[in-house]
Steps between C-alpha positions, in 0.01 A plus 500: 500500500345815345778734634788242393354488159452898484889519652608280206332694277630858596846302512437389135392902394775614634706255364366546150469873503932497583579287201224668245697866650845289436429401141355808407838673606628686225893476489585660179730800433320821376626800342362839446679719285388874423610629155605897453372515110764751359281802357275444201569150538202326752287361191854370324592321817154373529513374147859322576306278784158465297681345193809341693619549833246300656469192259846536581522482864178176449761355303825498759284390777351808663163540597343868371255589820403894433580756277396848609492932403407702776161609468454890389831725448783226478776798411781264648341287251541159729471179365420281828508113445512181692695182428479181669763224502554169659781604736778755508741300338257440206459872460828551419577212289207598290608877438851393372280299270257752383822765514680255230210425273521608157193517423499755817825687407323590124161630652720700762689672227236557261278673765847719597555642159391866602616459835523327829112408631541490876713778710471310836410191610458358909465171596439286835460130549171365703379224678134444612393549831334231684194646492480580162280440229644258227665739237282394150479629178128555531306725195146607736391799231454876625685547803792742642812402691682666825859450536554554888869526639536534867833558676468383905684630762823368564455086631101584464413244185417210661225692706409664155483150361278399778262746542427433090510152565277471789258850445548687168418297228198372640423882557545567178317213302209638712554823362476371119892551471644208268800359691773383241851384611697663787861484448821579731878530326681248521835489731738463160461820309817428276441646142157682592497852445459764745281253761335628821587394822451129528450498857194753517313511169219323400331558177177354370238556256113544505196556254205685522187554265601863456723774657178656678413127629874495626442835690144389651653143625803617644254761671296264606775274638688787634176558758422134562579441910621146421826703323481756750556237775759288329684809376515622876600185620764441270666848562530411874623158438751659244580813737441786219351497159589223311560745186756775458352806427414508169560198459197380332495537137209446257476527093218430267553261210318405196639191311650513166343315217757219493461460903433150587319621825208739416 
């Protein structure tokens, strides 16, 4: 009777544990889109979003996530932010909106009078991964961010995907690293601009207490045998590296002061 009753309740655990993981699915379209400030013109850009761009966006339906400056020299002087909407179709509906406002159109032009504001923009459309934390606009204090952008070997994602899913986040919550949402493009790229490969990129953030707290964790993690051994056995599985060479990129952000997510 004891091992029936401890049968039905591992049944019931499991059972709960794939409907909590179901509902706490995150299906919404995301958008990161880097800003190229023309020069001289970072703070005037920043002022455009600060007083309307982003009550803007609020106001057509889009979510404002992040808002984020490079930390140190910035001398592309990058704007990096993070949009979330309820699907893809959504997305697009709401940016013919927010493109035909008027009340968008006169704070456009009257932040253009002594020129254009932004030289170059790039886009790409995201959905969450499975494993990923829900995407929040979440204000914790004093904190930095890392913006991580891996591109796999050809066909090599999914065992990306799984060895975060199954080894490296728990690796690197016991590291102190702050997991935040992991993100993968989205098959229909139509109107993005300049998006990486969809099939092998994966780009997610973190946050750390500091950039030397970043450098001791991922030191620490980088030594720990539990990522050793899933790192070996996931380049066997995979037949290679599951990264290109080079294909690991890292930057250092600091929020701005109108950043939801601080």
């Amino acid at each position: 009777m004891r091992a029936h009753m401890k049968t039905l309740l591992a049944l019931f655990a499991g059972l709960l544990l794939t409907a909590t993981t179901h509902a706490a699915a995150d299906t919404r379209c995301f958008e990161m889109r880097v800003y190229y400030a023309a020069e001289g013109k970072l703070d005037a850009l920043h002022k455009r979003f600060r007083d309307h761009t982003c009550k803007l966006f609020e106001k057509h339906g889009m979510t404002n996530l992040g808002y984020f400056v490079p930390i140190g020299d910035n001398p592309e002087r990058k704007l990096i932010y993070f949009l979330a909407y309820p699907s893809l179709d959504a997305r697009n509906a709401a940016w013919k909106a927010f493109m035909a406002d008027p009340d968008w159109q006169k704070a456009y032009k009257a932040s253009e009078v002594d020129g254009k504001l932004v030289a170059k923009i790039e886009s790409v459309y995201l959905g969450a991964t499975d494993y990923s934390p829900l995407a929040k606009a979440e204000n914790v204090g004093n904190r930095v961010f890392e913006l991580r952008t891996y591109t796999t070997e050809p066909g090599r994602l999914p065992n990306l995907n799984a060895r975060f899913r199954d080894h490296t986040l728990k690796l690197f919550a016991k590291h102190g690293i702050t997991n935040l949402p992991y993100w993968t493009p989205l098959a229909d790229q139509k109107g993005a601009v300049n998006p990486p490969d969809k099939d092998n990129t994966l780009i997610y953030l973190l946050a750390h207490a500091s950039q030397d707290a970043a450098k001791t964790s991922f030191g620490n993690f980088g030594k720990d045998a539990d990522w050793q051994a899933a790192r070996k056995a996931s380049e066997e599985k995979a037949g290679g590296s599951l990264t290109t060479k080079g294909g690991v990129k890292s930057v250092f952000l600091v929020p701005t002061d109108y950043s939801a997510v601080k």
